[in-house]
CSV table of C-alpha atoms in Angstrom, one decimal:
chain,number,residue,atom,x,y,z
A,29,MET,CA,26.4,-4.4,11.4
A,30,ASN,CA,23.7,-1.7,10.3
A,31,ILE,CA,20.4,-2.8,11.8
A,32,TYR,CA,18.7,-0.6,9.4
A,33,GLU,CA,19.8,-2.5,6.3
A,34,LEU,CA,18.5,-6.0,7.8
A,35,THR,CA,15.4,-7.7,6.4
A,36,VAL,CA,12.6,-9.1,8.5
A,37,GLU,CA,14.1,-12.6,8.1
A,38,GLU,CA,17.5,-11.3,8.9
A,39,LEU,CA,16.3,-9.6,11.9
A,40,TYR,CA,14.3,-12.5,13.0
A,41,ASP,CA,17.3,-14.9,12.8
A,42,LYS,CA,19.6,-12.7,14.7
A,43,ILE,CA,17.2,-12.0,17.6
A,44,GLN,CA,16.4,-15.9,17.7
A,45,GLN,CA,20.2,-16.6,17.8
A,46,LYS,CA,20.5,-13.9,20.5
A,47,GLU,CA,22.9,-11.7,18.3
A,48,LEU,CA,20.6,-8.8,18.8
A,49,LYS,CA,18.1,-7.8,21.6
A,50,PRO,CA,14.7,-6.5,20.6
A,51,SER,CA,15.6,-3.2,22.6
A,52,GLU,CA,18.7,-2.9,20.5
A,53,VAL,CA,17.1,-3.0,17.4
A,54,VAL,CA,14.1,-0.9,18.3
A,55,GLY,CA,16.5,1.7,20.1
A,56,ALA,CA,18.6,1.8,16.9
A,57,LEU,CA,15.7,2.5,14.6
A,58,PHE,CA,14.3,5.3,16.9
A,59,GLU,CA,17.5,7.0,16.8
A,60,ASP,CA,17.3,6.8,12.9
A,61,ILE,CA,13.6,8.1,12.9
A,62,ASP,CA,14.8,11.0,15.1
A,63,LYS,CA,17.6,11.9,12.9
A,64,ILE,CA,15.8,11.2,9.5
A,65,ASP,CA,12.2,11.5,9.7
A,66,GLU,CA,12.0,15.3,10.3
A,67,THR,CA,13.1,15.5,6.5
A,68,LEU,CA,11.1,12.5,5.2
A,69,GLY,CA,7.7,13.1,7.2
A,70,SER,CA,7.0,9.2,6.9
A,71,PHE,CA,5.6,9.0,10.4
A,72,LEU,CA,2.6,10.9,11.8
A,73,PHE,CA,2.8,9.4,15.3
A,74,VAL,CA,5.8,7.7,17.0
A,75,ASN,CA,5.2,5.3,19.5
A,76,LYS,CA,8.4,5.5,21.3
A,77,GLU,CA,7.3,5.1,25.0
A,78,ASP,CA,5.2,2.0,24.5
A,79,ALA,CA,7.6,0.5,21.8
A,80,MET,CA,10.5,0.6,24.4
A,81,LYS,CA,8.7,-1.0,27.0
A,82,GLU,CA,7.5,-3.7,24.7
A,83,ALA,CA,11.0,-4.2,23.6
A,84,ALA,CA,12.2,-4.5,27.1
A,85,ARG,CA,9.5,-7.1,27.7
A,86,LEU,CA,10.6,-9.0,24.7
A,87,ASP,CA,14.2,-9.0,26.1
A,88,ASP,CA,13.0,-10.6,29.3
A,89,LEU,CA,11.3,-13.3,27.2
A,90,GLN,CA,14.4,-13.8,25.0
A,91,ALA,CA,16.7,-14.2,27.9
A,92,GLN,CA,14.2,-17.1,29.1
A,93,ASP,CA,14.3,-18.6,25.5
A,94,GLN,CA,10.7,-17.9,25.2
A,95,MET,CA,11.1,-16.2,21.9
A,96,ASP,CA,7.4,-17.3,20.3
A,97,GLY,CA,6.1,-15.6,17.3
A,98,GLU,CA,7.0,-15.2,13.6
A,99,LEU,CA,7.8,-11.6,14.2
A,100,PHE,CA,9.4,-11.8,17.6
A,101,GLY,CA,11.0,-8.3,18.3
A,102,ILE,CA,10.6,-7.2,14.7
A,103,PRO,CA,9.7,-3.4,14.4
A,104,MET,CA,6.9,-2.4,12.2
A,105,GLY,CA,5.1,0.7,10.8
A,106,ILE,CA,1.5,0.8,10.0
A,107,LYS,CA,-0.5,3.1,7.9
A,108,ASP,CA,-2.6,5.6,9.9
A,109,ASN,CA,-6.0,4.4,8.4
A,110,ILE,CA,-5.5,0.9,10.1
A,111,ILE,CA,-7.2,1.0,13.7
A,112,THR,CA,-4.7,0.5,16.5
A,113,LYS,CA,-6.1,0.0,20.0
A,114,GLY,CA,-5.1,3.0,22.3
A,115,VAL,CA,-2.8,4.3,19.6
A,116,LEU,CA,-3.5,7.7,17.7
A,117,THR,CA,-5.3,7.0,14.3
A,118,THR,CA,-6.0,10.0,12.4
A,119,CYS,CA,-6.0,9.2,8.6
A,120,ALA,CA,-3.8,12.2,8.2
A,121,SER,CA,-7.0,14.2,8.6
A,122,ARG,CA,-8.1,17.2,10.9
A,123,MET,CA,-11.4,15.3,11.3
A,124,LEU,CA,-9.6,12.5,13.6
A,125,GLU,CA,-6.6,14.4,14.8
A,126,ASP,CA,-7.5,13.2,18.4
A,127,PHE,CA,-8.8,9.9,17.7
A,128,HIS,CA,-7.8,6.8,19.9
A,129,PRO,CA,-9.6,3.7,18.9
A,130,ILE,CA,-10.7,1.2,21.6
A,131,TYR,CA,-10.0,-1.9,19.6
A,132,ASP,CA,-7.6,-3.2,17.0
A,133,ALA,CA,-8.0,-4.0,13.2
A,134,THR,CA,-8.1,-7.6,12.4
A,135,VAL,CA,-4.7,-7.3,10.8
A,136,MET,CA,-3.3,-6.0,14.0
A,137,GLU,CA,-4.9,-8.7,16.1
A,138,LYS,CA,-3.0,-11.1,13.6
A,139,LEU,CA,0.4,-9.4,13.6
A,140,ASN,CA,0.4,-8.6,17.6
A,141,ALA,CA,0.0,-12.2,18.0
A,142,GLU,CA,3.4,-12.7,16.6
A,143,SER,CA,5.0,-10.5,19.0
A,144,PRO,CA,6.4,-7.4,16.8
A,145,VAL,CA,7.0,-3.9,17.9
A,146,LEU,CA,4.9,-1.0,16.7
A,147,MET,CA,7.2,1.9,16.0
A,148,GLY,CA,4.3,4.2,15.1
A,149,LYS,CA,1.9,5.3,12.5
A,150,ASN,CA,2.7,6.2,8.9
A,151,ASN,CA,1.7,9.2,7.0
A,152,MET,CA,-0.7,9.1,4.2
A,153,ASP,CA,-2.8,11.0,1.8
A,154,GLU,CA,-5.9,12.2,4.0
A,155,PHE,CA,-8.5,9.3,4.1
A,156,ALA,CA,-6.2,7.6,1.5
A,157,MET,CA,-7.4,9.9,-1.3
A,158,GLY,CA,-4.4,10.9,-3.4
A,159,GLY,CA,-1.2,9.5,-5.4
A,160,SER,CA,1.3,11.5,-4.3
A,161,ASN,CA,1.4,11.9,-0.4
A,162,GLU,CA,0.9,15.6,-0.7
A,163,ASN,CA,-2.8,15.7,0.6
A,164,SER,CA,-2.0,14.9,4.3
A,165,TYR,CA,-3.5,17.6,6.8
A,166,PHE,CA,-0.3,17.4,8.9
A,167,LYS,CA,2.8,17.3,6.4
A,168,ASN,CA,4.0,15.9,3.1
A,169,VAL,CA,6.1,12.9,2.8
A,170,ARG,CA,9.3,13.0,0.8
A,171,ASN,CA,10.9,10.2,-1.2
A,172,PRO,CA,14.1,8.9,0.4
A,173,TRP,CA,15.9,8.5,-3.1
A,174,ASP,CA,15.3,12.2,-3.8
A,175,THR,CA,13.7,14.4,-1.1
A,176,ASP,CA,12.6,16.7,-3.9
A,177,ALA,CA,10.4,13.9,-5.2
A,178,VAL,CA,6.9,12.5,-4.1
A,179,PRO,CA,7.0,9.2,-2.6
A,180,GLY,CA,3.7,8.1,-4.2
A,181,GLY,CA,0.5,7.8,-2.4
A,182,SER,CA,-1.8,7.2,-0.5
A,183,SER,CA,0.7,4.7,1.4
A,184,GLY,CA,3.6,7.1,0.8
A,185,GLY,CA,4.6,7.3,4.6
A,186,SER,CA,4.6,3.4,4.6
A,187,ALA,CA,6.8,3.0,1.5
A,188,ALA,CA,9.2,5.8,2.4
A,189,ALA,CA,9.8,4.4,6.0
A,190,VAL,CA,10.5,1.1,4.5
A,191,ALA,CA,12.8,2.3,1.8
A,192,ALA,CA,14.8,4.6,4.2
A,193,GLY,CA,15.2,1.6,6.6
A,194,LEU,CA,13.3,3.3,9.5
A,195,VAL,CA,11.1,-0.1,9.7
A,196,PRO,CA,11.7,-3.4,7.9
A,197,PHE,CA,8.2,-3.5,6.9
A,198,SER,CA,4.8,-1.6,7.1
A,199,LEU,CA,1.2,-2.2,6.1
A,200,GLY,CA,-0.8,0.1,3.8
A,201,SER,CA,-4.1,0.1,2.1
A,202,ASP,CA,-4.6,-0.2,-1.8
A,203,THR,CA,-8.0,1.1,-3.3
A,204,GLY,CA,-6.6,2.0,-6.6
A,205,GLY,CA,-3.0,1.7,-6.5
A,206,SER,CA,-2.2,3.1,-3.0
A,207,VAL,CA,0.3,0.3,-2.1
A,208,ARG,CA,1.7,-0.5,-5.4
A,209,GLN,CA,2.4,3.0,-6.7
A,210,PRO,CA,4.4,4.3,-3.7
A,211,ALA,CA,6.2,0.8,-3.7
A,212,SER,CA,7.2,1.7,-7.4
A,213,PHE,CA,8.3,5.2,-6.6
A,214,CYS,CA,10.3,4.2,-3.7
A,215,GLY,CA,12.0,1.2,-5.1
A,216,VAL,CA,10.4,-1.3,-2.6
A,217,VAL,CA,8.0,-4.4,-2.9
A,218,GLY,CA,4.2,-3.8,-2.4
A,219,MET,CA,1.5,-6.2,-2.7
A,220,LYS,CA,-2.2,-5.8,-3.3
A,221,PRO,CA,-3.8,-9.1,-2.3
A,222,THR,CA,-7.0,-10.6,-3.9
A,223,TYR,CA,-10.0,-8.9,-2.6
A,224,GLY,CA,-11.1,-10.8,0.7
A,225,ARG,CA,-7.8,-12.5,1.2
A,226,VAL,CA,-7.1,-10.0,4.3
A,227,SER,CA,-9.9,-8.8,6.5
A,228,ARG,CA,-10.7,-5.0,6.0
A,229,TYR,CA,-12.2,-5.1,9.8
A,230,GLY,CA,-10.5,-2.1,11.3
A,231,LEU,CA,-9.5,-0.3,8.2
A,232,VAL,CA,-11.1,3.1,7.9
A,233,ALA,CA,-13.2,2.7,4.7
A,234,PHE,CA,-12.6,4.7,1.6
A,235,ALA,CA,-14.4,2.6,-0.9
A,236,SER,CA,-15.3,-0.8,0.5
A,237,SER,CA,-15.6,-2.8,-2.7
A,238,LEU,CA,-12.1,-1.8,-3.6
A,239,ASP,CA,-10.1,-1.4,-0.3
A,240,GLN,CA,-7.3,-4.0,0.4
A,241,ILE,CA,-4.7,-4.1,3.1
A,242,GLY,CA,-1.2,-5.0,1.8
A,243,PRO,CA,2.5,-5.2,3.1
A,244,LEU,CA,5.3,-3.2,2.0
A,245,THR,CA,8.7,-4.7,2.5
A,246,ARG,CA,12.3,-4.3,1.0
A,247,ASN,CA,12.3,-7.8,-0.6
A,248,VAL,CA,9.8,-10.5,-2.0
A,249,ARG,CA,10.5,-13.1,0.6
A,250,ASP,CA,9.6,-10.7,3.5
A,251,ASN,CA,6.5,-9.6,1.7
A,252,ALA,CA,5.1,-13.3,1.5
A,253,LYS,CA,5.9,-13.9,5.1
A,254,ILE,CA,3.9,-10.8,6.1
A,255,LEU,CA,1.0,-11.7,3.9
A,256,ASN,CA,1.0,-15.2,5.4
A,257,LEU,CA,0.6,-13.7,8.7
A,258,ILE,CA,-2.3,-11.1,7.9
A,259,SER,CA,-4.3,-13.3,5.7
A,260,GLY,CA,-7.8,-14.9,6.7
A,261,THR,CA,-11.3,-14.4,7.8
A,262,HIS,CA,-12.9,-12.2,10.5
A,263,ASN,CA,-16.5,-12.9,11.6
A,264,LYS,CA,-17.2,-9.1,11.5
A,265,ASP,CA,-16.1,-8.8,7.8
A,266,ALA,CA,-18.6,-10.6,5.4
A,267,THR,CA,-16.2,-9.9,2.5
A,268,SER,CA,-13.2,-11.6,3.9
A,269,MET,CA,-12.5,-15.3,2.7
A,270,PRO,CA,-12.5,-18.4,5.0
A,271,ASP,CA,-9.1,-19.4,6.4
A,272,VAL,CA,-7.2,-21.7,4.2
A,273,GLU,CA,-3.8,-23.5,4.7
A,274,GLU,CA,-1.6,-21.7,2.2
A,275,ASP,CA,2.3,-20.8,2.7
A,276,PHE,CA,3.2,-18.2,-0.1
A,277,LEU,CA,6.9,-19.1,0.9
A,278,LYS,CA,6.6,-22.7,0.1
A,279,SER,CA,6.7,-22.5,-3.8
A,280,ILE,CA,8.4,-19.2,-4.1
A,281,ASP,CA,11.7,-20.7,-5.5
A,282,ALA,CA,9.9,-22.7,-8.0
A,283,ASP,CA,11.1,-23.0,-11.6
A,284,LEU,CA,9.4,-20.4,-14.1
A,285,THR,CA,10.1,-22.8,-17.1
A,286,GLY,CA,6.7,-23.1,-19.1
A,287,LYS,CA,4.9,-20.1,-17.4
A,288,LYS,CA,3.3,-18.1,-20.0
A,289,ILE,CA,3.1,-14.1,-19.3
A,290,ALA,CA,1.1,-11.6,-21.0
A,291,LEU,CA,2.3,-8.1,-21.7
A,292,PRO,CA,-0.5,-5.7,-23.0
A,293,ASP,CA,0.5,-3.5,-25.7
A,294,GLU,CA,-1.3,-0.6,-24.0
A,295,TYR,CA,1.0,-0.9,-21.0
A,296,VAL,CA,4.3,0.1,-22.9
A,297,GLU,CA,3.0,2.3,-25.8
A,298,GLU,CA,1.2,5.8,-25.8
A,299,GLY,CA,1.1,7.7,-22.6
A,300,ILE,CA,4.0,5.5,-20.8
A,301,ASP,CA,7.2,7.1,-20.1
A,302,GLU,CA,10.1,5.9,-22.5
A,303,GLU,CA,12.2,4.9,-19.5
A,304,VAL,CA,9.6,3.1,-17.8
A,305,ALA,CA,8.6,1.2,-20.9
A,306,GLU,CA,12.1,0.4,-21.7
A,307,ALA,CA,12.7,-1.1,-18.2
A,308,VAL,CA,9.6,-3.4,-18.6
A,309,LYS,CA,10.8,-4.5,-22.0
A,310,ASN,CA,14.3,-5.4,-20.3
A,311,ALA,CA,12.2,-7.4,-17.6
A,312,VAL,CA,10.7,-9.4,-20.5
A,313,LYS,CA,14.2,-10.7,-21.5
A,314,VAL,CA,14.9,-11.6,-17.7
A,315,PHE,CA,11.6,-13.6,-17.6
A,316,GLU,CA,12.5,-15.3,-20.9
A,317,ASP,CA,15.9,-16.2,-19.6
A,318,LEU,CA,14.2,-17.8,-16.8
A,319,GLY,CA,12.4,-19.9,-19.0
A,320,ALA,CA,9.0,-18.1,-19.2
A,321,THR,CA,7.2,-17.3,-22.5
A,322,VAL,CA,6.2,-13.5,-22.8
A,323,GLU,CA,3.8,-12.5,-25.4
A,324,ARG,CA,2.0,-9.3,-26.3
A,325,VAL,CA,-1.6,-9.1,-26.0
A,326,SER,CA,-4.2,-6.5,-26.2
A,327,PHE,CA,-6.2,-5.1,-23.2
A,328,SER,CA,-8.5,-2.6,-25.1
A,329,ASP,CA,-10.8,-1.9,-22.3
A,330,ILE,CA,-8.1,-0.1,-20.3
A,331,LYS,CA,-9.4,3.1,-21.7
A,332,TYR,CA,-12.4,2.9,-19.4
A,333,VAL,CA,-10.8,2.0,-15.9
A,334,VAL,CA,-10.1,5.6,-14.8
A,335,SER,CA,-13.5,6.8,-15.6
A,336,ALA,CA,-15.3,3.8,-14.0
A,337,TYR,CA,-12.8,3.8,-11.0
A,338,TYR,CA,-13.3,7.4,-10.0
A,339,LEU,CA,-17.1,7.2,-10.3
A,340,ILE,CA,-17.4,4.1,-8.3
A,341,ALA,CA,-14.8,5.1,-5.7
A,342,SER,CA,-16.2,8.4,-5.1
A,343,SER,CA,-19.6,7.2,-4.6
A,344,GLU,CA,-18.5,4.7,-2.0
A,345,ALA,CA,-16.4,7.5,-0.4
A,346,SER,CA,-19.4,9.8,-0.2
A,347,SER,CA,-21.5,7.0,1.6
A,348,ASN,CA,-18.5,6.0,4.0
A,349,LEU,CA,-17.4,9.4,5.1
A,350,ALA,CA,-21.1,10.7,5.8
A,351,ARG,CA,-20.4,9.1,9.4
A,352,PHE,CA,-18.1,12.0,10.1
A,353,ASP,CA,-20.6,14.6,11.2
A,354,GLY,CA,-19.4,16.1,14.4
A,355,ILE,CA,-22.0,14.2,16.4
A,356,ARG,CA,-20.5,11.0,17.3
A,357,PHE,CA,-16.8,11.1,17.2
A,358,GLY,CA,-14.0,13.2,15.6
A,359,HIS,CA,-13.7,16.9,15.0
A,360,ARG,CA,-16.8,19.2,16.1
A,361,ALA,CA,-17.2,22.6,14.7
A,362,GLU,CA,-17.5,25.4,17.4
A,363,GLY,CA,-20.3,28.0,17.2
A,364,ALA,CA,-22.9,26.2,15.3
A,365,GLU,CA,-26.5,27.0,16.2
A,366,THR,CA,-28.6,24.4,14.4
A,367,LEU,CA,-27.8,20.8,13.6
A,368,GLU,CA,-27.7,21.4,9.8
A,369,GLU,CA,-24.9,24.3,10.4
A,370,LEU,CA,-23.1,21.9,12.7
A,371,TYR,CA,-22.9,19.4,9.9
A,372,LYS,CA,-21.6,21.9,7.5
A,373,LYS,CA,-19.2,23.6,9.6
A,374,THR,CA,-17.7,20.6,11.0
A,375,ARG,CA,-17.3,18.9,7.4
A,376,ALA,CA,-16.0,22.1,5.9
A,377,GLU,CA,-13.4,22.4,8.7
A,378,GLY,CA,-12.5,18.6,9.2
A,379,PHE,CA,-12.0,17.7,5.5
A,380,GLY,CA,-9.2,18.6,3.1
A,381,GLU,CA,-9.9,19.8,-0.5
A,382,GLU,CA,-9.1,16.4,-2.1
A,383,VAL,CA,-11.7,14.7,0.3
A,384,LYS,CA,-14.2,17.3,-0.3
A,385,ARG,CA,-13.8,17.0,-4.0
A,386,ARG,CA,-14.4,13.2,-4.0
A,387,ILE,CA,-17.4,13.6,-1.6
A,388,LEU,CA,-19.0,16.0,-3.9
A,389,LEU,CA,-18.4,14.0,-7.0
A,390,GLY,CA,-19.8,10.8,-5.2
A,391,THR,CA,-22.8,12.6,-3.9
A,392,PHE,CA,-23.5,13.9,-7.3
A,393,VAL,CA,-23.3,10.6,-9.0
A,394,LEU,CA,-25.6,8.8,-6.3
A,395,SER,CA,-28.0,11.5,-6.5
A,396,ALA,CA,-31.5,11.3,-8.1
A,397,GLY,CA,-31.5,11.4,-11.8
A,398,HIS,CA,-27.8,10.6,-12.1
A,399,TYR,CA,-27.6,7.5,-10.5
A,400,ASP,CA,-28.4,5.3,-13.4
A,401,GLN,CA,-26.7,7.5,-15.8
A,402,TYR,CA,-23.3,7.3,-14.0
A,403,TYR,CA,-23.1,4.8,-11.1
A,404,ILE,CA,-24.9,1.9,-12.8
A,405,ARG,CA,-23.0,2.5,-16.0
A,406,ALA,CA,-19.8,2.3,-14.1
A,407,GLN,CA,-20.5,-0.7,-12.4
A,408,LYS,CA,-21.5,-2.1,-15.9
A,409,LEU,CA,-18.0,-1.0,-17.2
A,410,ARG,CA,-16.2,-2.8,-14.3
A,411,SER,CA,-17.9,-6.0,-15.3
A,412,VAL,CA,-16.6,-5.6,-18.7
A,413,ILE,CA,-13.0,-4.8,-17.6
A,414,GLU,CA,-13.0,-7.8,-15.3
A,415,ALA,CA,-14.2,-10.0,-18.2
A,416,ASP,CA,-11.4,-8.7,-20.4
A,417,MET,CA,-8.7,-9.4,-17.8
A,418,GLU,CA,-10.2,-12.8,-17.1
A,419,ARG,CA,-10.0,-13.4,-20.9
A,420,ILE,CA,-6.3,-12.8,-20.8
A,421,LEU,CA,-5.5,-14.9,-17.9
A,422,GLU,CA,-7.4,-17.9,-19.4
A,423,ASP,CA,-4.5,-18.2,-21.8
A,424,TYR,CA,-1.7,-16.8,-19.6
A,425,ASP,CA,-0.6,-17.2,-16.0
A,426,MET,CA,0.0,-13.8,-15.2
A,427,ILE,CA,0.1,-10.3,-16.7
A,428,ILE,CA,3.1,-8.0,-16.4
A,429,GLY,CA,3.5,-4.2,-17.2
A,430,PRO,CA,4.7,-1.0,-15.6
A,431,THR,CA,3.3,-0.1,-12.1
A,432,THR,CA,3.1,3.5,-12.9
A,433,THR,CA,3.2,5.6,-16.1
A,434,THR,CA,6.3,7.6,-15.0
A,435,PRO,CA,8.9,7.4,-12.2
A,436,ALA,CA,8.4,9.6,-9.1
A,437,TYR,CA,7.9,13.4,-10.0
A,438,ASP,CA,8.7,16.5,-8.0
A,439,LEU,CA,6.8,17.7,-5.2
A,440,GLY,CA,4.4,20.3,-6.3
A,441,GLU,CA,4.7,19.2,-10.0
A,442,LYS,CA,1.2,17.8,-10.6
A,443,ILE,CA,-0.8,18.8,-7.3
A,444,ASP,CA,-2.9,21.4,-9.4
A,445,ASP,CA,-3.5,19.1,-12.3
A,446,LYS,CA,-5.9,16.6,-10.6
A,447,LEU,CA,-7.2,15.1,-14.0
A,448,GLN,CA,-3.6,14.1,-14.9
A,449,MET,CA,-3.0,12.8,-11.4
A,450,TYR,CA,-6.3,10.5,-11.6
A,451,LYS,CA,-5.0,9.3,-15.1
A,452,ASP,CA,-1.8,8.3,-13.6
A,453,ASP,CA,-3.5,5.5,-11.9
A,454,ILE,CA,-4.6,3.8,-14.9
A,455,LEU,CA,-2.1,0.9,-14.9
A,456,THR,CA,-3.0,-0.1,-11.0
A,457,ILE,CA,-6.7,0.5,-11.0
A,458,PRO,CA,-7.7,-2.9,-12.9
A,459,ALA,CA,-6.5,-5.1,-10.1
A,460,ASN,CA,-8.8,-3.3,-7.7
A,461,LEU,CA,-11.8,-3.1,-9.9
A,462,THR,CA,-11.5,-6.8,-10.7
A,463,GLY,CA,-10.3,-7.9,-7.2
A,464,MET,CA,-7.3,-9.7,-8.5
A,465,PRO,CA,-4.0,-9.7,-6.7
A,466,ALA,CA,-1.0,-7.6,-8.0
A,467,ILE,CA,2.5,-6.8,-6.9
A,468,SER,CA,5.0,-4.2,-7.7
A,469,ILE,CA,8.7,-5.1,-7.7
A,470,PRO,CA,11.6,-2.7,-8.8
A,471,CYS,CA,12.6,-3.3,-12.4
A,472,GLY,CA,14.9,-0.3,-13.1
A,473,VAL,CA,16.1,3.1,-12.4
A,474,SER,CA,15.4,6.3,-14.3
A,475,SER,CA,18.0,8.9,-15.4
A,476,LYS,CA,17.3,10.9,-12.5
A,477,ASN,CA,18.1,8.0,-10.2
A,478,ARG,CA,14.4,7.4,-9.4
A,479,PRO,CA,13.2,3.7,-9.1
A,480,ILE,CA,10.9,2.2,-11.8
A,481,GLY,CA,8.6,-0.5,-10.6
A,482,MET,CA,7.1,-3.6,-12.6
A,483,GLN,CA,3.5,-4.9,-11.8
A,484,ILE,CA,2.6,-8.8,-12.0
A,485,THR,CA,-1.1,-9.5,-11.9
A,486,GLY,CA,-2.6,-12.9,-11.4
A,487,ARG,CA,-5.9,-14.7,-11.2
A,488,HIS,CA,-7.9,-14.4,-8.0
A,489,PHE,CA,-6.1,-16.1,-5.1
A,490,ALA,CA,-3.0,-16.7,-7.0
A,491,GLU,CA,-0.7,-14.7,-4.7
A,492,ALA,CA,1.8,-17.8,-4.5
A,493,GLU,CA,2.3,-17.7,-8.2
A,494,ILE,CA,2.8,-14.0,-8.3
A,495,TYR,CA,5.4,-14.2,-5.4
A,496,ASN,CA,7.2,-17.1,-7.3
A,497,ALA,CA,7.5,-14.9,-10.5
A,498,ALA,CA,8.6,-11.8,-8.6
A,499,TYR,CA,11.2,-13.7,-6.4
A,500,LYS,CA,12.8,-15.4,-9.4
A,501,PHE,CA,13.0,-12.0,-11.2
A,502,GLU,CA,14.4,-10.2,-7.9
A,503,GLU,CA,17.1,-12.9,-7.8
A,504,GLN,CA,18.2,-11.5,-11.4
A,505,PHE,CA,17.4,-7.7,-10.7
A,506,ASN,CA,16.9,-5.9,-7.4
A,507,LEU,CA,17.9,-2.5,-5.8
A,508,HIS,CA,19.0,-3.9,-2.6
A,509,ASN,CA,22.5,-2.4,-3.0
A,510,GLU,CA,21.1,1.0,-4.3
A,511,LEU,CA,18.9,1.2,-1.5
A,512,LYS,CA,21.5,0.5,1.1
A,513,GLU,CA,23.6,3.5,-0.4
A,514,ILE,CA,20.3,5.6,-0.2
A,515,GLN,CA,19.9,4.7,3.4
A,516,LYS,CA,23.5,5.4,4.4
A,517,GLU,CA,23.2,8.8,2.8
A,518,LEU,CA,20.3,9.7,4.7
A,519,ARG,CA,22.0,9.0,7.9
């Protein structure tokens, strides 16, 4: 038995049947992390001492038949911008390189109630700003499928750790595609829930009206299970929805006969890699064989999404990151003689180039004389884009298309072409601007043996319907065997 190959559900069953002890599972995966992660760079902090203590405690409970919790003994990784009490949380930035929070994020409270084991904090683009995971202050992340390739960002560490079998699941955050894009590049499943489905309390903010926490797993069922556990309201998060009784696994195996699916022309035409477009067109045939109807539509307003997104996201980032000033917490520059000099030196030293770039853009957009010209117009465009998406979803149950315009590219290939990297987010951004749920699942492999992802987007709070379509597709096409080969080669 290879523990690294087991899914969340498989591990849970084996622990419940006492075929495996939590300490055996955790110990085996730490051995893999020690062996593999020096190359991959998927973890920024490995929580080994505390995790082994927790696993030993769970061993004792297992021996007493007290195995309470839906994740009893299951190892997990957590993106390093999600607050973990007492555990180093850096956002992959020099600004927070010694920050140990004194409370847990809502999602951590919910997960910890189910008795998992925190293996460590996953690497990311600094403050979640980037699409390749080449913007971490500490180290780059590499793609398990090809260590010369990027894993995608900003949740690249989470996706790489899951794909490599270092953890069966991780949490990431998605502001413009930062869960779905690395899921696509690494051949795993990544869900961006409806805005408000999962509380953002304890997520270090990038763009508050766009950020959402979502799970990364190796299959659709595990993903639905984790979203079940982290969904719900929090009294300190006014944007979180009230708790509702909903089980995303309940209807996951339902028949797709009669479902109507839209494929926008713009998702498979100009600007989309030929292999990516072909993989999605092949996926259409799978859905049709499953009884669904797939029709081509137009989403002409997609041409506005990149401009609207980067104006809004950068503006909110400028506001949210103003708190990092060297006064209250985080990095503090030495040798400043005035308050203004302290601010300047601290922020110059503490932030990386991509973060500074977005802060400067956001500050400019929000400044007097430019606010109406840029920020207000971007918000109006956001409404136009949402109306266009809702128009499509009035006639169709969901929208499919590629997750990304290309498969994973080489490390260093695009890092100096920021405009192109921003444009690469064009397919994932709409779900964030509209607040709609969207999932990325594997649908192909390129000629370079790099995964291709398909995105399924649905109406607000229609995650159950999306999981159903994703699961039925996964039964017909998946990369499970290929991932196992990748994991074996890494070891």
